[in-house]
Structure formats: C-alpha cells, structure tokens
Tab-separated table of C-alpha atoms in Angstrom:
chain	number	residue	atom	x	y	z
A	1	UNK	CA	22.706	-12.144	34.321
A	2	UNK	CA	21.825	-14.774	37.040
A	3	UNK	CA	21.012	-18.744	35.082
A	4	UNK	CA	17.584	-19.263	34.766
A	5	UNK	CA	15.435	-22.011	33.557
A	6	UNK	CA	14.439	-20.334	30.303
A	7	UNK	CA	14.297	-22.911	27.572
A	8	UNK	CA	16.488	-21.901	24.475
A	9	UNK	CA	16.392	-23.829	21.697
A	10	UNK	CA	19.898	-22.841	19.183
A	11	UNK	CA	19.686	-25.475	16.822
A	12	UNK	CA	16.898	-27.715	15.379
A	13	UNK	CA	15.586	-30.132	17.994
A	14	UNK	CA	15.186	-34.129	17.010
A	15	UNK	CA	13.234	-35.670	19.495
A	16	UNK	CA	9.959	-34.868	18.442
A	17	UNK	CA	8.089	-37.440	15.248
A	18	UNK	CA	1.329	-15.885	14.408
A	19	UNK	CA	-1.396	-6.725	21.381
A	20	UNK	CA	-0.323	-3.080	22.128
A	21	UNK	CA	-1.742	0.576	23.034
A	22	UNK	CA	-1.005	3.936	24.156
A	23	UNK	CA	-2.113	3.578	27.583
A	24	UNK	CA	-3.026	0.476	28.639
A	25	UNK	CA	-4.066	-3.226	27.296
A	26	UNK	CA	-6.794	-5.736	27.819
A	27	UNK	CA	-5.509	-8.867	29.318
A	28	UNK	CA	-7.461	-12.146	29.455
A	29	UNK	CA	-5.930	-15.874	30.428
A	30	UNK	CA	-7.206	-18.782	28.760
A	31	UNK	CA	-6.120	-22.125	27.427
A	32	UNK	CA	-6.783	-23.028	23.331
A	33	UNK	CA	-6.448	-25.380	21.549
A	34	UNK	CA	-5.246	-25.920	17.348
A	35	UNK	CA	-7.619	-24.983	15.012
A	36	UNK	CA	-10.810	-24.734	17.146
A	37	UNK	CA	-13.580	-22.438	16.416
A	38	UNK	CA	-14.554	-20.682	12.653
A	39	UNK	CA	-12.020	-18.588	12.246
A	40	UNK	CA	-8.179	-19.433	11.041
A	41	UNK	CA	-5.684	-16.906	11.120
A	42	UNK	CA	-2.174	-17.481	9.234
A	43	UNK	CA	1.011	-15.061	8.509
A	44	UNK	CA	4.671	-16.083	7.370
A	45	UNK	CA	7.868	-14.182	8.352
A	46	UNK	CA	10.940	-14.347	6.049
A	47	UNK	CA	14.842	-13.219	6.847
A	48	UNK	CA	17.103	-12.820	4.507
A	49	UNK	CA	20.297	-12.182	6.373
A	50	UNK	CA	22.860	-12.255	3.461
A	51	UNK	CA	21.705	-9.951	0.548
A	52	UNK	CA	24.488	-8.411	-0.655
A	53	UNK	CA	25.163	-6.555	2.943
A	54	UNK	CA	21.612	-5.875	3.893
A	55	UNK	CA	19.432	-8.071	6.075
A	56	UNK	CA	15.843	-8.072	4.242
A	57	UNK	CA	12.620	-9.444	6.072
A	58	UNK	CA	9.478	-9.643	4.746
A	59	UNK	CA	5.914	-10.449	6.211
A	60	UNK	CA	2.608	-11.589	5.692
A	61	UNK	CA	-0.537	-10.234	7.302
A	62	UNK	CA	-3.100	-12.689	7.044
A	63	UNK	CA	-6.514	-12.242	8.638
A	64	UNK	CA	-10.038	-12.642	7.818
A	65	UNK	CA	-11.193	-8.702	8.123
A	66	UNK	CA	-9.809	-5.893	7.657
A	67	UNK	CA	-7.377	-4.511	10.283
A	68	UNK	CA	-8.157	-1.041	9.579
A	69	UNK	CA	-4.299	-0.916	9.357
A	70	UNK	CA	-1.942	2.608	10.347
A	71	UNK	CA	1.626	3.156	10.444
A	72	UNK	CA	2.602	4.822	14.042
A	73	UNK	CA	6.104	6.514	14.461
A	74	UNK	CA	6.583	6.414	18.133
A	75	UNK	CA	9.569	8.439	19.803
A	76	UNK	CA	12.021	7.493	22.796
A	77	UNK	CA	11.106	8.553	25.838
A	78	UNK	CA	7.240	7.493	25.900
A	79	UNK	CA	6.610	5.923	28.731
A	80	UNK	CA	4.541	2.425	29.387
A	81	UNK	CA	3.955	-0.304	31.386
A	82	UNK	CA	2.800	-3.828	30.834
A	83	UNK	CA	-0.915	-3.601	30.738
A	84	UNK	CA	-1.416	-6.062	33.233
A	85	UNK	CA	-1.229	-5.007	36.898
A	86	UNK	CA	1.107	-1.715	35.719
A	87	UNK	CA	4.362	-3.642	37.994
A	88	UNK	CA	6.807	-3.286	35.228
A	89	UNK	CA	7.047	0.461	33.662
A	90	UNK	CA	9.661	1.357	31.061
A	91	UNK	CA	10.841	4.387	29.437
A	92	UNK	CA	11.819	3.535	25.937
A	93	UNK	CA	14.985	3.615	24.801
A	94	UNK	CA	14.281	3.660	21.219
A	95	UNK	CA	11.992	5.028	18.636
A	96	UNK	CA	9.862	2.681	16.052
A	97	UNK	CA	7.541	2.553	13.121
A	98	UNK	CA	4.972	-0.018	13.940
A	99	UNK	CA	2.214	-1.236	11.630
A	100	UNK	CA	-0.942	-1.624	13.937
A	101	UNK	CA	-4.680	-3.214	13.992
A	102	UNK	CA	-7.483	-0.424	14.816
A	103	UNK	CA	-4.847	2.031	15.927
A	104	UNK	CA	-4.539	0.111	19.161
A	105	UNK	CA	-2.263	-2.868	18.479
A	106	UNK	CA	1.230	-3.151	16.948
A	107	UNK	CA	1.250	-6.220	15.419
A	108	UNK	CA	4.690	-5.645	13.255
A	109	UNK	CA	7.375	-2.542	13.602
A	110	UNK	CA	11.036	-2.037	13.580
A	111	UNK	CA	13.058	0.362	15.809
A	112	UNK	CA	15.512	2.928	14.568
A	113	UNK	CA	18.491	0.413	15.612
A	114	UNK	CA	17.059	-1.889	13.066
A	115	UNK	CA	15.748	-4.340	15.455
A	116	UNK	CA	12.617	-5.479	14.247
A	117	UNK	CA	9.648	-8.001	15.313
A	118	UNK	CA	6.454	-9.558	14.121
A	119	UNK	CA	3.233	-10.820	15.582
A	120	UNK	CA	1.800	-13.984	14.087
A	121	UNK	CA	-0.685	-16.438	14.877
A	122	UNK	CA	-0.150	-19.656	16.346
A	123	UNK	CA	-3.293	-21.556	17.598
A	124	UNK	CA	-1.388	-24.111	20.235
A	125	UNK	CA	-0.128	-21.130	22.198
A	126	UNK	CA	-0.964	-21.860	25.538
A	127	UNK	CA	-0.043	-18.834	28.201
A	128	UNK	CA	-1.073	-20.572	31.468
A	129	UNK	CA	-2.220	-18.334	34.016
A	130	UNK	CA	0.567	-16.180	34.508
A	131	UNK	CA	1.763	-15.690	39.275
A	132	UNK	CA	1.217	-12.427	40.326
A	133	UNK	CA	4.754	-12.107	41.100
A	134	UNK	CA	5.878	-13.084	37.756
A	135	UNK	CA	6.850	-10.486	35.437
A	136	UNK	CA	4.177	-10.016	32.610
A	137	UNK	CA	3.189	-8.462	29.500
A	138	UNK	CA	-0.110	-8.359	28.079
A	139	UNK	CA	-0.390	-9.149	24.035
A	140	UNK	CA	-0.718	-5.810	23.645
A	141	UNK	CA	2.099	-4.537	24.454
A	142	UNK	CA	4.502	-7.691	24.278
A	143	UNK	CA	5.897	-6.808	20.748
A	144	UNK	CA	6.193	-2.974	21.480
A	145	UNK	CA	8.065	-3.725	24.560
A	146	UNK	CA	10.816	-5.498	22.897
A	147	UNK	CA	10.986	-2.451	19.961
A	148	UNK	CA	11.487	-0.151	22.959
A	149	UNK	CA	13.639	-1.960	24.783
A	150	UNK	CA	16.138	-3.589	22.508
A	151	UNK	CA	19.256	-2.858	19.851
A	152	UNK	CA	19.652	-7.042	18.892
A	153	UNK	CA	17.962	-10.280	18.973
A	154	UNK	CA	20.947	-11.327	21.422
A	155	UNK	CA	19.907	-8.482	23.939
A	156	UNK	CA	16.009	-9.578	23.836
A	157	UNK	CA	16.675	-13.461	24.010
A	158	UNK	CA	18.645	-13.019	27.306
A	159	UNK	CA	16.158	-10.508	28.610
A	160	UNK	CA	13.449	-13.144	27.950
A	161	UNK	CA	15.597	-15.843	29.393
A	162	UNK	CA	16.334	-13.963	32.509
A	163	UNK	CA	13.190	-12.622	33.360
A	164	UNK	CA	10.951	-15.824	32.340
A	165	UNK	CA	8.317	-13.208	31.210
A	166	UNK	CA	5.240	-14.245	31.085
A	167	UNK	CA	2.025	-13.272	28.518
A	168	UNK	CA	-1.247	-12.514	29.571
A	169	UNK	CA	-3.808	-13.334	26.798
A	170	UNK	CA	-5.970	-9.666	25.782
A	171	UNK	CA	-9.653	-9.853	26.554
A	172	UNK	CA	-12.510	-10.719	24.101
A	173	UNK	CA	-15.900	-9.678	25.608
A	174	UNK	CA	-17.635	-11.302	22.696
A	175	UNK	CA	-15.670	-14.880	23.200
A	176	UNK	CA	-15.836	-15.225	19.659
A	177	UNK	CA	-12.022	-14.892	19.480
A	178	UNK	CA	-8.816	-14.920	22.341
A	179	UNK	CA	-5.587	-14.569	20.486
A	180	UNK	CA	-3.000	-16.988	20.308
A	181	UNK	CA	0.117	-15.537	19.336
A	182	UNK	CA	4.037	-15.959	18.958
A	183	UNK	CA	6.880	-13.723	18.169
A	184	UNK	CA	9.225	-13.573	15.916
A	185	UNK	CA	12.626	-11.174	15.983
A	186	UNK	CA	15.364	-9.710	14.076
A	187	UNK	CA	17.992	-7.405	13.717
A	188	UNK	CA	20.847	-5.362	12.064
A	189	UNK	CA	22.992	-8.525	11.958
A	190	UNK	CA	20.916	-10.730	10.315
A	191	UNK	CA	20.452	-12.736	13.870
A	192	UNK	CA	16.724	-14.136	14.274
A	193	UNK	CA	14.841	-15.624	16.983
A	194	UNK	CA	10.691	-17.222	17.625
A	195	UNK	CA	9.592	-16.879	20.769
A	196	UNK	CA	6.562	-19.333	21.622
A	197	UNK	CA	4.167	-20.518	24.548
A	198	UNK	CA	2.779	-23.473	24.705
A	199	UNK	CA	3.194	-24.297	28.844
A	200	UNK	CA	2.888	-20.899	30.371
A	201	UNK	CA	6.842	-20.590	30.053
A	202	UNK	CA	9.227	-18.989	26.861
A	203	UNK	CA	10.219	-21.289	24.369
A	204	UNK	CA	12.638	-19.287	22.423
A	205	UNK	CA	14.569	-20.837	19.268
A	206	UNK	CA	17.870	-18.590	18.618
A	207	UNK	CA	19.877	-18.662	15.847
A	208	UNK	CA	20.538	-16.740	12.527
A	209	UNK	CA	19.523	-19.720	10.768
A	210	UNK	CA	16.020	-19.703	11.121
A	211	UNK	CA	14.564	-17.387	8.742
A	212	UNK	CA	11.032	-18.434	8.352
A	213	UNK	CA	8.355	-18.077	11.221
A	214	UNK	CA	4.668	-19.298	9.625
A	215	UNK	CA	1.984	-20.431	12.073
A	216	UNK	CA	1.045	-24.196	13.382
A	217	UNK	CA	2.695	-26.647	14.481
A	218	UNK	CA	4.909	-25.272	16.587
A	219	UNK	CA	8.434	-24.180	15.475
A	220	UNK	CA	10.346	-27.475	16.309
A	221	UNK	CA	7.963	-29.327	14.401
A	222	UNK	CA	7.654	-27.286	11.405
A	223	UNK	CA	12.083	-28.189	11.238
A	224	UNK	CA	11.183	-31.673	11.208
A	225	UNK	CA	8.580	-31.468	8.637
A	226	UNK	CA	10.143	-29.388	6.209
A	227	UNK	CA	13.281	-31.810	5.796
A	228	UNK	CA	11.236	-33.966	3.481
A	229	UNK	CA	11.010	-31.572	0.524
A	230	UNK	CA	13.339	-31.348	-2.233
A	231	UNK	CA	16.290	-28.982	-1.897
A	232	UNK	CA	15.496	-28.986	1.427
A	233	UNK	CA	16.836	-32.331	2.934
A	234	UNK	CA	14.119	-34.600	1.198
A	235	UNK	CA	12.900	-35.678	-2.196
A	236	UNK	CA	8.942	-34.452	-2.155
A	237	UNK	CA	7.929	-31.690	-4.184
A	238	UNK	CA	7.664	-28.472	-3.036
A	239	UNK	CA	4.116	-28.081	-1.708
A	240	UNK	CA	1.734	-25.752	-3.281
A	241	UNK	CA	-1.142	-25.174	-0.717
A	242	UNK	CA	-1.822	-22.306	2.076
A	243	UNK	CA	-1.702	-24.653	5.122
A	244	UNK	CA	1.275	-22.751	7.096
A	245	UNK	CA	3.731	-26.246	6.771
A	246	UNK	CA	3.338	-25.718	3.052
A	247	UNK	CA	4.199	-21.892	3.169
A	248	UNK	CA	6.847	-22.859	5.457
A	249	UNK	CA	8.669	-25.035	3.196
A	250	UNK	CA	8.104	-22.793	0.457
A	251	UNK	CA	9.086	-19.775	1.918
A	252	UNK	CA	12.244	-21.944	3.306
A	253	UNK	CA	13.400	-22.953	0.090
A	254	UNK	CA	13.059	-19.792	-2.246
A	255	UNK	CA	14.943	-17.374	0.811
A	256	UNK	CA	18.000	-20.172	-0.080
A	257	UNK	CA	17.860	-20.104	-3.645
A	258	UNK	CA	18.667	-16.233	-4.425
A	259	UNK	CA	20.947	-14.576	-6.390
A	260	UNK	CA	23.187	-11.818	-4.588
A	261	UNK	CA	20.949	-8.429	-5.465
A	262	UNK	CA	22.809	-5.782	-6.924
A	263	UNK	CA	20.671	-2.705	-5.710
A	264	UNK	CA	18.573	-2.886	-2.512
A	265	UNK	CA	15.170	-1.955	-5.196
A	266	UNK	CA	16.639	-5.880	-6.199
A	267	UNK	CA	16.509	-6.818	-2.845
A	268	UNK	CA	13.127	-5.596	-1.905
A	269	UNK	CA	11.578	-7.124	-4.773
A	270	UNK	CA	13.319	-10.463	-4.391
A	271	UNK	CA	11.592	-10.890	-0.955
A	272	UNK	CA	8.527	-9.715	-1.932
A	273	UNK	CA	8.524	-11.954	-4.633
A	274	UNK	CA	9.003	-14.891	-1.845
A	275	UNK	CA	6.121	-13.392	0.091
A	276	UNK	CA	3.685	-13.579	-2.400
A	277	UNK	CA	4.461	-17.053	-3.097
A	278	UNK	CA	3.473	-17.579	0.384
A	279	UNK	CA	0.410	-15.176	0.468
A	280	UNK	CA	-3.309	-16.229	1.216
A	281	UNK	CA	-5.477	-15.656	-1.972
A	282	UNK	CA	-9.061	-13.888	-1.730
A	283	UNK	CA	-11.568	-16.694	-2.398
A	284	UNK	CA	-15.078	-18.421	-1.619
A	285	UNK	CA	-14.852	-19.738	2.234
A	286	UNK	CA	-13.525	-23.222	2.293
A	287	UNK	CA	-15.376	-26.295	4.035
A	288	UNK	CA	-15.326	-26.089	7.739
A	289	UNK	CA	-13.469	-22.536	7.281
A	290	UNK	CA	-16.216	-19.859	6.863
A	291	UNK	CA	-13.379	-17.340	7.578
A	292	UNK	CA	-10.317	-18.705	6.492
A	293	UNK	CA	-7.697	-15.779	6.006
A	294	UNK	CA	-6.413	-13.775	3.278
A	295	UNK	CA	-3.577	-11.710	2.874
A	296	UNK	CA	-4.536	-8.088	3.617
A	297	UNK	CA	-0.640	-6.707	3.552
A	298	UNK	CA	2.474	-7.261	2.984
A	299	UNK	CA	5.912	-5.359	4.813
A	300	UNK	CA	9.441	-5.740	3.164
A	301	UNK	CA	11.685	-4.339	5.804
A	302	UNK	CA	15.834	-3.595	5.116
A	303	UNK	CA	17.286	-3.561	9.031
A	304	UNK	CA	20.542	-2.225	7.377
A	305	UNK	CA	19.428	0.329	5.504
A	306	UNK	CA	16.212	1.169	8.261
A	307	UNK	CA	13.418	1.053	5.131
A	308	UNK	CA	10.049	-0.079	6.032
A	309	UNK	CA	7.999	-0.850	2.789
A	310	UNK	CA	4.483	-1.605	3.336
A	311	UNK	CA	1.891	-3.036	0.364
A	312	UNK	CA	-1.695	-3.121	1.144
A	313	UNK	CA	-3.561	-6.040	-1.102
A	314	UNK	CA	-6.993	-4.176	0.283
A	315	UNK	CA	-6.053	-0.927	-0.641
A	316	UNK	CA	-4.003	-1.445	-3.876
A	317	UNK	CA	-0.863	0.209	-3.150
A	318	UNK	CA	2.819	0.888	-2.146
A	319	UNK	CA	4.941	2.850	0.197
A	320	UNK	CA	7.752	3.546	2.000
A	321	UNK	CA	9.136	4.840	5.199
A	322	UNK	CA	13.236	5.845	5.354
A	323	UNK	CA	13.398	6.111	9.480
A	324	UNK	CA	16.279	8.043	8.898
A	325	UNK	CA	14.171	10.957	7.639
A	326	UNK	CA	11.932	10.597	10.733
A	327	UNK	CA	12.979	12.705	14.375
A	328	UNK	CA	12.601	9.708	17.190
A	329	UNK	CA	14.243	12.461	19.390
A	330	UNK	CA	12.353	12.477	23.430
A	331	UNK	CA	9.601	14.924	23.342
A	332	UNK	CA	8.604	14.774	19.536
A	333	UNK	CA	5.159	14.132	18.641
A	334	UNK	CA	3.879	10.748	18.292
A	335	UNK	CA	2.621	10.737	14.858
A	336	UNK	CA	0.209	8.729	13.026
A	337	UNK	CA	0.266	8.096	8.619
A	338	UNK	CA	-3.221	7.089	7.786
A	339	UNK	CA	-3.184	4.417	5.365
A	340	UNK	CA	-6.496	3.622	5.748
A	341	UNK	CA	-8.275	6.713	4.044
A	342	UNK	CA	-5.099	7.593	1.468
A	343	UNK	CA	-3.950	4.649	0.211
A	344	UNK	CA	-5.481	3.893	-2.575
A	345	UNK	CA	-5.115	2.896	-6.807
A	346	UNK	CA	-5.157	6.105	-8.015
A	347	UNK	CA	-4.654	8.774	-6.212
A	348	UNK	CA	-3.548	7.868	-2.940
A	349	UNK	CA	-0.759	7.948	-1.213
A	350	UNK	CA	2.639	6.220	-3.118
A	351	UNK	CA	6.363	5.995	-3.009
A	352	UNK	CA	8.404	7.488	-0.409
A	353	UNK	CA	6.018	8.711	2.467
A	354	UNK	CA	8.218	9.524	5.521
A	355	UNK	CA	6.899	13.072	5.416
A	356	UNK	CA	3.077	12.464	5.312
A	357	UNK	CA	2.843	11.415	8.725
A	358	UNK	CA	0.724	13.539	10.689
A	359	UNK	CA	-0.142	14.292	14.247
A	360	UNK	CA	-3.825	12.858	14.884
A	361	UNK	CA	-4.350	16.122	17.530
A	362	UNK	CA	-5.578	15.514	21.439
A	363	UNK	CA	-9.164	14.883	20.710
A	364	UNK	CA	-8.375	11.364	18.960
A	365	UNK	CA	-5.455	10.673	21.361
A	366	UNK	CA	-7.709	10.776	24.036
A	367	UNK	CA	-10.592	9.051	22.519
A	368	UNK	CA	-8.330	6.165	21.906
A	369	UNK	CA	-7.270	6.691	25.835
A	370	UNK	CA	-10.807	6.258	26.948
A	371	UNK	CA	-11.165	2.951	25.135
A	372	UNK	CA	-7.982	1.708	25.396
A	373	UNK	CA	-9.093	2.237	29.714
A	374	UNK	CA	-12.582	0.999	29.313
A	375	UNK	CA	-11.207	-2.481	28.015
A	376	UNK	CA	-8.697	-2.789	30.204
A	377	UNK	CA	-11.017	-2.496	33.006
A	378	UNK	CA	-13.014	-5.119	31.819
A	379	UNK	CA	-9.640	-7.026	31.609
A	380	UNK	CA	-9.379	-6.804	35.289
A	381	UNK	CA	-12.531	-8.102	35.745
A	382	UNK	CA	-12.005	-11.377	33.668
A	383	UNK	CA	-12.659	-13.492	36.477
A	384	UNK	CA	-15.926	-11.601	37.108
A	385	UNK	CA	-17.418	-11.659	33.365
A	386	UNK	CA	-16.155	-15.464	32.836
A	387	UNK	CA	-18.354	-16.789	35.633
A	388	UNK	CA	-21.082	-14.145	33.926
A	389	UNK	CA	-20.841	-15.870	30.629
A	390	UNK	CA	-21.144	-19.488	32.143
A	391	UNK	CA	-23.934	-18.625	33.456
A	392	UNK	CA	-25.320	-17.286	30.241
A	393	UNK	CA	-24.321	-19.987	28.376
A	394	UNK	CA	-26.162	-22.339	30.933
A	395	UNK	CA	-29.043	-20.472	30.564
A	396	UNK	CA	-28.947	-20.656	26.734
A	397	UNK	CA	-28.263	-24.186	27.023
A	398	UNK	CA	-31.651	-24.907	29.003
A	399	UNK	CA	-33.792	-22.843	26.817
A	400	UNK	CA	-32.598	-25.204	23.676
C-alpha cells in the first residue's frame, strides 16, 4: 500500500480544549452545521471486546419516525457500485445481515466474518464536495461497501487510508433534512474504529480501545470531555441526561465495569442492559426540539459467535438471527425478514428467526429498483434542482 495523507488517529488526541440500496443511491453535497434545523437525531455504539471470549456490540437507533425497519440477508457475489458516477464497482466478497430504513438503506449489519459496522448521526459532518477523480461512495452505500468488502477493522482502516475515499451526501428533494453521518466499525477481534468527516477528508480513530461511538462533538472531543467523570479519569458524577456527551460517558463507564459473563445469554443481556441506560425515552417534544429522537431499536450483536439480536421498542419485541444457519453462498436469493408487519407483543414473530426470512419475489424487487433509479436521477441533477429551490425560496421570500 503506497503512504497517503489519510489522517489516523490511534490514541486519544490532546490538543483540542451517527445510505445504501440495491441498485443505486441518491447523492447530494452540502455543508451543515451542529444542531441546525428541528430535527435532532442521536444513536450510541458500544464494544465490548473482552467478554469472556466473545466480542459483544450493541447499538442504539435513535430517530424521530419510524424507520419502517427490515432485516436483509444479502449473499456474496451481488454486485454494486458506489452510487455516485458508477466509477468504482465491486463484487462482494462476503455475505451480511443488515438492519435497514424503508428497505433502501443499511444503516447497521454485520458480515458472516464477523465484521460489523454502524451508521450514526453526527451533525458537524462536513463532506466537502467530493473531485470527480476521487474515489467516492454515496451514504447509501458507504456502510454496505465496507460489509462487502472487509474480514477486520485493520483491512477497512488501510483501505480508507489508501484510497482517501470520499462521501457524497444522499439527496433530500424536500430540504427538510441532508444526512450527516459517521461510521463506526468492528470485528472478530474485538478491534474498533470511527470514521468521521468534518473537511471533506477521513478522519479515522483506530484502536481497540475505543468502544463507544455516540453522536456530537466529534470523536476527539467527546475523549476529552469524558475524562472529567468519576471512574473515568475525573471526579463529576456520572451524567444522567440524553445529550450524546452524557450517553457517552455513561455508556463508557458501565462497558468497564462488567463482570466476566458466564454464558453468552449473560453477555447479551449485560450489553443490552448498557444500551438502555443510554436509550432515548418516548416523551412530549422538548423546547426548541419539536422532534427530538427516541429510541426505536436496539441490536446486540456477538462477532464471535455471528448472532445478530435485534429489539424493536416500536414493535414490542425480540429476535434473533444465527448467520451460521443462513446460506451467503453466490447465487442464493437475497432475502428479506419483515419485521415491520410480524413483530409484534403477542403474536409476532420471537426468538430464534433465521428461518423466517423470505424472498420478497420480482415484483417488489423491482419496484424498489424503479425508485431506488428515480432518486438517483434526481441526485445527478443536484446542481439543477438547488438553483430551482433558490429561486423558490426567493420567490417565497418576496411574497412575505
């Protein structure tokens, strides 16, 4: 691999005071800003790397509507490219389970080496406006890429270092909302990186040490501020609110202060009891906040033992996926387990569900083809429908 000016972050720095489809993606570039506009969107990401031989993560979805949320077990061999101008294509070299938003976007998953990543928000992501020469990934397809591509953390980092990839924001016709997002990876060995933009170039922080990914500030900053809590470098309390410095520490200091499970059921409930602490509640909008988030589900993932557990706070219930019961094998169907219309309290769907998946049939493949193509065509024209809506808006502003 030729040096390149990637900048990798392995230990805590000092010197400062949370899409993808079948087809295609939707690609927009623009430049936010920290906790503009009504909507907030949080998440938290825990590792535990030493639990009696497994490596347990655990996640957080929090959003502010429902995500209309499927499991999708994808097998090698599908082939993709990067939703932006179609330059880099890929075969992929692994299957997954992903966990997606409207069927269209993987926004967590794990492959069937145990490699595993998560999509969270994190509002000071800025993605610049990615060269045409540059190699790029929409949203979309950024987390899916790295489940089809890679066995380890280590493999992914120096991909990302040598390449310098770069991450085309998706399109949002409406403008109500452009994501701003950054990664978060793990794997079989308990080895972790986050992955973050916030000057159009990869900030990746490496090391098996940092087992907690929330949302802003940015990762180097939430090290800093987390120092002054008890048990954790400092002498303050732990903090008790859902701002995503407060989960942090939180989250930080229960992953340290476990007991060695006996059982992996031990394991899977210790980290989703850490999750919860971390969760977003249902309740009334807040001041300034008309749609703060809430936790809509929760994953529990063992990379050693390739268990997916996924808990639905919308849909009251839990299940599991062993990918070991699952064919990945090139040429088997790509097959869909609806969550959405079986998961329920009583019921619905429960327990051990790796044989429920089902295959969704051509007619729904293809409608989600045709929409997946119509967006991404307006994502070509972003240029086009962004001088369109300043006009509108200038329009609209007259007539006030």
């Amino acid at each position: 691999m030729h040096e390149s000016s990637a900048q990798i972050s392995h230990a805590p720095r000092t010197d400062h005071p949370p899409w993808h489809t079948h087809h295609g993606t939707p690609t927009m570039m623009t430049k936010n800003t920290p906790e503009k506009g009504r909507a907030t969107h949080m998440c938290t990401r825990v590792v535990w790397p030493d639990a009696n031989g497994s490596v347990i993560v655990g996640r957080n979805m929090d959003f502010h509507m429902d995500l209309l949320t499927n499991l999708w077990k994808y097998p090698r061999g599908i082939e993709r490219t990067d939703g932006v101008h179609g330059t880099l294509a890929w075969k992929a070299t692994y299957g997954s389970i992903v966990a997606t938003a409207f069927d269209l976007v993987a926004t967590d998953g794990m492959n069937e080496e145990g490699f595993a990543g998560h999509i969270l928000w994190l509002a000071e992501s800025d993605y610049g406006k990615p060269e045409a020469s540059a190699t790029q990934l929409s949203q979309a397809i950024w987390l899916q890429y790295y489940l089809d591509n890679f066995a380890t953390v280590a493999e992914a980092v120096a991909w990302t270092n040598d390449t310098q990839v770069e991450i085309a924001q998706l399109f949002d016709p409406t403008g109500h909302l452009v994501p701003t997002l950054h990664l978060a990876i793990n794997d079989a060995t308990g080895d972790s990186a986050i992955i973050e933009y916030t000057d159009g170039k990869p900030q990746v922080y490496h090391s098996r040490d940092y087992k907690v990914m929330t949302n802003s500030p940015t990762f180097d900053k939430q090290l800093e501020l987390v120092t002054q809590f008890d048990g954790l470098g400092g002498d303050k309390s732990l903090p008790g609110s859902t701002l995503a410095s407060d989960r942090f520490a939180r989250a930080s200091y229960y992953v340290e202060h476990q007991v060695q499970p006996k059982t992996q059921v031990d394991a899977i409930a210790a980290m989703f009891s850490i999750i919860r602490n971390a969760a977003q509640p249902f309740r009334t909008p807040e001041p300034g906040k008309p749609d703060a988030s809430q936790t809509i589900w929760q994953v529990v993932l063992d990379l050693t033992n390739k268990r997916y557990v996924f808990e639905s706070t919308t849909r009251p219930g839990i299940v599991w996926v062993n990918l070991d019961e699952l064919s990945f094998s090139e040429g088997s169907k790509v097959l869909r387990l609806d969550l959405v219309s079986r998961l329920m309290l009583e019921g619905g769907l429960a327990g051990n569900v790796s044989h429920s998946f089902s295959d969704v049939g051509e007619a729904a493949t293809q409608v989600l083809a045709t929409g997946t193509q119509a967006l991404e065509f307006v994502a070509k024209k972003q240029d086009e429908f962004a001088e369109i809506q300043e006009v509108v808006q200038k329009l609209v502003g007259a007539k006030k």
